[in-house]
Amino acid sequence: MALSLEYEEKISNEELMTQHLSDIKLEIEIIKVKAWQRNDQELLEHIEKIDNSLAGMMGAKLDLAEKYHRYELTA
């Protein structure tokens, strides 16, 4: 199966985006633990909002990836 250079570049960008989102998610989890240990409820509320937005971004990215691969992938 031969893929076009354009498709290979998109895969690279997708992988890069996934890595960045994963890195942010890990950092948020570290901050959550530290805030929880300090019992900082206000900070935890802000972190939860960020975490929910990130989860939405990850879900949207997965939806786009599924749509892209379903309709744009050619052999």
Tab-separated table of N, CA, C and O in Angstrom:
chain	number	residue	atom	x	y	z
A	1	MET	N	0.859	-1.184	0.000
A	1	MET	CA	0.000	0.000	0.000
A	1	MET	C	0.896	1.235	0.000
A	1	MET	O	1.732	1.406	0.867
A	2	ALA	N	0.729	2.097	-0.955
A	2	ALA	CA	1.512	3.328	-1.054
A	2	ALA	C	0.684	4.496	-0.538
A	2	ALA	O	-0.476	4.646	-0.880
A	3	LEU	N	1.300	5.290	0.298
A	3	LEU	CA	0.619	6.465	0.831
A	3	LEU	C	1.263	7.717	0.263
A	3	LEU	O	2.469	7.763	0.056
A	4	SER	N	0.474	8.728	0.049
A	4	SER	CA	1.010	9.977	-0.488
A	4	SER	C	1.809	10.697	0.585
A	4	SER	O	1.629	10.482	1.784
A	5	LEU	N	2.711	11.569	0.160
A	5	LEU	CA	3.497	12.382	1.083
A	5	LEU	C	2.576	13.236	1.938
A	5	LEU	O	2.797	13.408	3.126
A	6	GLU	N	1.499	13.754	1.337
A	6	GLU	CA	0.529	14.571	2.077
A	6	GLU	C	-0.063	13.766	3.235
A	6	GLU	O	-0.173	14.255	4.347
A	7	TYR	N	-0.419	12.514	2.989
A	7	TYR	CA	-0.988	11.674	4.035
A	7	TYR	C	0.043	11.418	5.126
A	7	TYR	O	-0.259	11.492	6.311
A	8	GLU	N	1.303	11.141	4.744
A	8	GLU	CA	2.356	10.889	5.725
A	8	GLU	C	2.569	12.105	6.616
A	8	GLU	O	2.789	11.973	7.813
A	9	GLU	N	2.503	13.320	6.055
A	9	GLU	CA	2.660	14.531	6.842
A	9	GLU	C	1.508	14.676	7.827
A	9	GLU	O	1.701	15.081	8.965
A	10	LYS	N	0.303	14.343	7.410
A	10	LYS	CA	-0.848	14.428	8.303
A	10	LYS	C	-0.715	13.437	9.452
A	10	LYS	O	-1.053	13.739	10.572
A	11	ILE	N	-0.215	12.252	9.170
A	11	ILE	CA	0.008	11.266	10.230
A	11	ILE	C	1.004	11.835	11.232
A	11	ILE	O	0.812	11.768	12.428
A	12	SER	N	2.057	12.414	10.750
A	12	SER	CA	3.075	13.000	11.614
A	12	SER	C	2.469	14.094	12.500
A	12	SER	O	2.745	14.143	13.686
A	13	ASN	N	1.650	14.943	11.918
A	13	ASN	CA	1.004	16.002	12.693
A	13	ASN	C	0.022	15.421	13.701
A	13	ASN	O	-0.091	15.918	14.819
A	14	GLU	N	-0.687	14.372	13.316
A	14	GLU	CA	-1.612	13.714	14.240
A	14	GLU	C	-0.854	13.136	15.429
A	14	GLU	O	-1.276	13.267	16.571
A	15	GLU	N	0.253	12.480	15.139
A	15	GLU	CA	1.060	11.896	16.214
A	15	GLU	C	1.611	12.979	17.131
A	15	GLU	O	1.621	12.810	18.354
A	16	LEU	N	2.039	14.077	16.563
A	16	LEU	CA	2.560	15.186	17.349
A	16	LEU	C	1.475	15.773	18.246
A	16	LEU	O	1.695	16.009	19.446
A	17	MET	N	0.286	15.967	17.709
A	17	MET	CA	-0.828	16.487	18.491
A	17	MET	C	-1.174	15.533	19.630
A	17	MET	O	-1.392	15.961	20.763
A	18	THR	N	-1.205	14.240	19.331
A	18	THR	CA	-1.502	13.238	20.355
A	18	THR	C	-0.469	13.295	21.468
A	18	THR	O	-0.813	13.230	22.659
A	19	GLN	N	0.795	13.426	21.116
A	19	GLN	CA	1.859	13.501	22.127
A	19	GLN	C	1.695	14.737	23.004
A	19	GLN	O	1.816	14.654	24.223
A	20	HIS	N	1.398	15.880	22.393
A	20	HIS	CA	1.204	17.108	23.172
A	20	HIS	C	0.014	16.973	24.119
A	20	HIS	O	0.090	17.360	25.291
A	21	LEU	N	-1.100	16.432	23.622
A	21	LEU	CA	-2.273	16.247	24.471
A	21	LEU	C	-1.969	15.290	25.622
A	21	LEU	O	-2.382	15.527	26.762
A	22	SER	N	-1.226	14.244	25.344
A	22	SER	CA	-0.854	13.290	26.391
A	22	SER	C	0.040	13.933	27.440
A	22	SER	O	-0.131	13.707	28.641
A	23	ASP	N	0.983	14.741	26.992
A	23	ASP	CA	1.874	15.436	27.928
A	23	ASP	C	1.086	16.372	28.837
A	23	ASP	O	1.321	16.420	30.052
A	24	ILE	N	0.152	17.115	28.260
A	24	ILE	CA	-0.676	18.030	29.059
A	24	ILE	C	-1.511	17.249	30.055
A	24	ILE	O	-1.617	17.629	31.227
A	25	LYS	N	-2.088	16.147	29.620
A	25	LYS	CA	-2.916	15.317	30.501
A	25	LYS	C	-2.095	14.809	31.691
A	25	LYS	O	-2.567	14.833	32.835
A	26	LEU	N	-0.885	14.355	31.445
A	26	LEU	CA	-0.019	13.879	32.530
A	26	LEU	C	0.307	15.001	33.514
A	26	LEU	O	0.285	14.793	34.734
A	27	GLU	N	0.613	16.173	33.014
A	27	GLU	CA	0.932	17.300	33.893
A	27	GLU	C	-0.280	17.698	34.736
A	27	GLU	O	-0.146	18.030	35.916
A	28	ILE	N	-1.463	17.663	34.139
A	28	ILE	CA	-2.683	17.973	34.885
A	28	ILE	C	-2.875	16.976	36.016
A	28	ILE	O	-3.231	17.347	37.142
A	29	GLU	N	-2.621	15.698	35.744
A	29	GLU	CA	-2.765	14.678	36.786
A	29	GLU	C	-1.785	14.919	37.932
A	29	GLU	O	-2.139	14.750	39.098
A	30	ILE	N	-0.561	15.323	37.625
A	30	ILE	CA	0.425	15.635	38.665
A	30	ILE	C	-0.047	16.812	39.510
A	30	ILE	O	0.018	16.782	40.748
A	31	ILE	N	-0.550	17.857	38.862
A	31	ILE	CA	-1.043	19.034	39.585
A	31	ILE	C	-2.248	18.669	40.445
A	31	ILE	O	-2.382	19.137	41.578
A	32	LYS	N	-3.125	17.810	39.931
A	32	LYS	CA	-4.291	17.359	40.709
A	32	LYS	C	-3.865	16.696	42.006
A	32	LYS	O	-4.432	16.969	43.067
A	33	VAL	N	-2.887	15.814	41.915
A	33	VAL	CA	-2.422	15.097	43.107
A	33	VAL	C	-1.862	16.086	44.128
A	33	VAL	O	-2.172	16.006	45.321
A	34	LYS	N	-1.064	17.026	43.664
A	34	LYS	CA	-0.474	18.009	44.580
A	34	LYS	C	-1.555	18.880	45.210
A	34	LYS	O	-1.504	19.182	46.404
A	35	ALA	N	-2.537	19.306	44.424
A	35	ALA	CA	-3.630	20.127	44.964
A	35	ALA	C	-4.466	19.315	45.945
A	35	ALA	O	-4.896	19.828	46.979
A	36	TRP	N	-4.698	18.064	45.634
A	36	TRP	CA	-5.470	17.186	46.517
A	36	TRP	C	-4.734	16.998	47.843
A	36	TRP	O	-5.346	17.039	48.914
A	37	GLN	N	-3.412	16.823	47.778
A	37	GLN	CA	-2.615	16.662	48.997
A	37	GLN	C	-2.681	17.912	49.875
A	37	GLN	O	-2.663	17.811	51.098
A	38	ARG	N	-2.768	19.076	49.268
A	38	ARG	CA	-2.864	20.334	50.020
A	38	ARG	C	-4.305	20.676	50.361
A	38	ARG	O	-4.556	21.687	51.018
A	39	ASN	N	-5.229	19.870	49.854
A	39	ASN	CA	-6.663	20.110	50.059
A	39	ASN	C	-7.063	21.497	49.540
A	39	ASN	O	-7.812	22.233	50.190
A	40	ASP	N	-6.577	21.848	48.372
A	40	ASP	CA	-6.851	23.146	47.750
A	40	ASP	C	-8.045	22.984	46.803
A	40	ASP	O	-7.895	22.705	45.618
A	41	GLN	N	-9.239	23.173	47.340
A	41	GLN	CA	-10.469	22.946	46.573
A	41	GLN	C	-10.627	23.916	45.403
A	41	GLN	O	-11.090	23.523	44.335
A	42	GLU	N	-10.235	25.157	45.609
A	42	GLU	CA	-10.374	26.140	44.523
A	42	GLU	C	-9.496	25.745	43.330
A	42	GLU	O	-9.947	25.786	42.179
A	43	LEU	N	-8.263	25.356	43.603
A	43	LEU	CA	-7.372	24.929	42.535
A	43	LEU	C	-7.903	23.668	41.858
A	43	LEU	O	-7.874	23.544	40.623
A	44	LEU	N	-8.424	22.746	42.646
A	44	LEU	CA	-8.984	21.517	42.078
A	44	LEU	C	-10.150	21.803	41.141
A	44	LEU	O	-10.299	21.133	40.116
A	45	GLU	N	-10.962	22.793	41.465
A	45	GLU	CA	-12.079	23.164	40.592
A	45	GLU	C	-11.583	23.679	39.244
A	45	GLU	O	-12.122	23.331	38.186
A	46	HIS	N	-10.530	24.506	39.280
A	46	HIS	CA	-9.965	25.025	38.030
A	46	HIS	C	-9.324	23.905	37.224
A	46	HIS	O	-9.487	23.853	35.992
A	47	ILE	N	-8.630	23.026	37.893
A	47	ILE	CA	-7.992	21.903	37.208
A	47	ILE	C	-9.050	21.016	36.565
A	47	ILE	O	-8.871	20.532	35.443
A	48	GLU	N	-10.158	20.806	37.250
A	48	GLU	CA	-11.235	19.972	36.703
A	48	GLU	C	-11.790	20.574	35.417
A	48	GLU	O	-12.057	19.862	34.446
A	49	LYS	N	-11.937	21.908	35.376
A	49	LYS	CA	-12.412	22.571	34.160
A	49	LYS	C	-11.430	22.378	33.004
A	49	LYS	O	-11.828	22.090	31.870
A	50	ILE	N	-10.142	22.527	33.307
A	50	ILE	CA	-9.110	22.331	32.286
A	50	ILE	C	-9.120	20.884	31.813
A	50	ILE	O	-9.049	20.598	30.617
A	51	ASP	N	-9.221	19.963	32.768
A	51	ASP	CA	-9.221	18.541	32.445
A	51	ASP	C	-10.418	18.178	31.563
A	51	ASP	O	-10.283	17.414	30.597
A	52	ASN	N	-11.579	18.724	31.861
A	52	ASN	CA	-12.773	18.465	31.049
A	52	ASN	C	-12.608	19.013	29.629
A	52	ASN	O	-13.005	18.366	28.661
A	53	SER	N	-12.029	20.199	29.508
A	53	SER	CA	-11.781	20.773	28.183
A	53	SER	C	-10.793	19.920	27.401
A	53	SER	O	-10.975	19.680	26.199
A	54	LEU	N	-9.763	19.455	28.071
A	54	LEU	CA	-8.775	18.600	27.422
A	54	LEU	C	-9.411	17.292	26.965
A	54	LEU	O	-9.154	16.823	25.854
A	55	ALA	N	-10.250	16.724	27.790
A	55	ALA	CA	-10.943	15.489	27.413
A	55	ALA	C	-11.811	15.729	26.176
A	55	ALA	O	-11.878	14.881	25.274
A	56	GLY	N	-12.453	16.886	26.110
A	56	GLY	CA	-13.250	17.238	24.934
A	56	GLY	C	-12.389	17.366	23.685
A	56	GLY	O	-12.773	16.914	22.601
A	57	MET	N	-11.222	17.976	23.826
A	57	MET	CA	-10.300	18.109	22.698
A	57	MET	C	-9.824	16.739	22.224
A	57	MET	O	-9.756	16.478	21.017
A	58	MET	N	-9.512	15.864	23.164
A	58	MET	CA	-9.042	14.524	22.810
A	58	MET	C	-10.152	13.737	22.107
A	58	MET	O	-9.896	13.044	21.127
A	59	GLY	N	-11.371	13.884	22.596
A	59	GLY	CA	-12.499	13.219	21.958
A	59	GLY	C	-12.733	13.729	20.551
A	59	GLY	O	-12.971	12.947	19.617
A	60	ALA	N	-12.652	15.038	20.375
A	60	ALA	CA	-12.832	15.631	19.045
A	60	ALA	C	-11.731	15.167	18.102
A	60	ALA	O	-11.985	14.865	16.933
A	61	LYS	N	-10.509	15.086	18.612
A	61	LYS	CA	-9.389	14.623	17.802
A	61	LYS	C	-9.612	13.185	17.357
A	61	LYS	O	-9.387	12.833	16.206
A	62	LEU	N	-10.070	12.344	18.265
A	62	LEU	CA	-10.341	10.944	17.914
A	62	LEU	C	-11.453	10.846	16.870
A	62	LEU	O	-11.355	10.051	15.929
A	63	ASP	N	-12.491	11.651	17.040
A	63	ASP	CA	-13.583	11.659	16.062
A	63	ASP	C	-13.077	12.059	14.676
A	63	ASP	O	-13.444	11.449	13.668
A	64	LEU	N	-12.247	13.093	14.625
A	64	LEU	CA	-11.692	13.535	13.347
A	64	LEU	C	-10.792	12.463	12.739
A	64	LEU	O	-10.829	12.225	11.526
A	65	ALA	N	-9.987	11.825	13.579
A	65	ALA	CA	-9.089	10.783	13.078
A	65	ALA	C	-9.889	9.623	12.500
A	65	ALA	O	-9.560	9.105	11.428
A	66	GLU	N	-10.949	9.222	13.184
A	66	GLU	CA	-11.784	8.135	12.678
A	66	GLU	C	-12.436	8.534	11.358
A	66	GLU	O	-12.462	7.759	10.408
A	67	LYS	N	-12.942	9.741	11.287
A	67	LYS	CA	-13.579	10.208	10.058
A	67	LYS	C	-12.556	10.295	8.929
A	67	LYS	O	-12.809	9.847	7.814
A	68	TYR	N	-11.392	10.842	9.226
A	68	TYR	CA	-10.346	11.000	8.212
A	68	TYR	C	-9.918	9.644	7.672
A	68	TYR	O	-9.820	9.448	6.475
A	69	HIS	N	-9.669	8.701	8.560
A	69	HIS	CA	-9.184	7.393	8.122
A	69	HIS	C	-10.278	6.612	7.401
A	69	HIS	O	-9.997	5.826	6.520
A	70	ARG	N	-11.516	6.826	7.760
A	70	ARG	CA	-12.608	6.108	7.137
A	70	ARG	C	-12.827	6.602	5.699
A	70	ARG	O	-13.091	5.828	4.806
A	71	TYR	N	-12.720	7.897	5.470
A	71	TYR	CA	-13.090	8.457	4.179
A	71	TYR	C	-11.915	8.891	3.309
A	71	TYR	O	-12.064	9.050	2.123
A	72	GLU	N	-10.735	9.103	3.875
A	72	GLU	CA	-9.634	9.657	3.101
A	72	GLU	C	-8.508	8.668	2.820
A	72	GLU	O	-7.689	8.916	1.970
A	73	LEU	N	-8.432	7.571	3.547
A	73	LEU	CA	-7.357	6.617	3.364
A	73	LEU	C	-7.563	5.865	2.051
A	73	LEU	O	-8.604	5.283	1.802
A	74	THR	N	-6.542	5.917	1.188
A	74	THR	CA	-6.624	5.194	-0.079
A	74	THR	C	-5.393	4.316	-0.223
A	74	THR	O	-4.306	4.649	0.256
A	75	ALA	N	-5.553	3.211	-0.909
A	75	ALA	CA	-4.436	2.264	-1.114
A	75	ALA	C	-3.683	2.638	-2.359
A	75	ALA	O	-4.175	3.218	-3.263
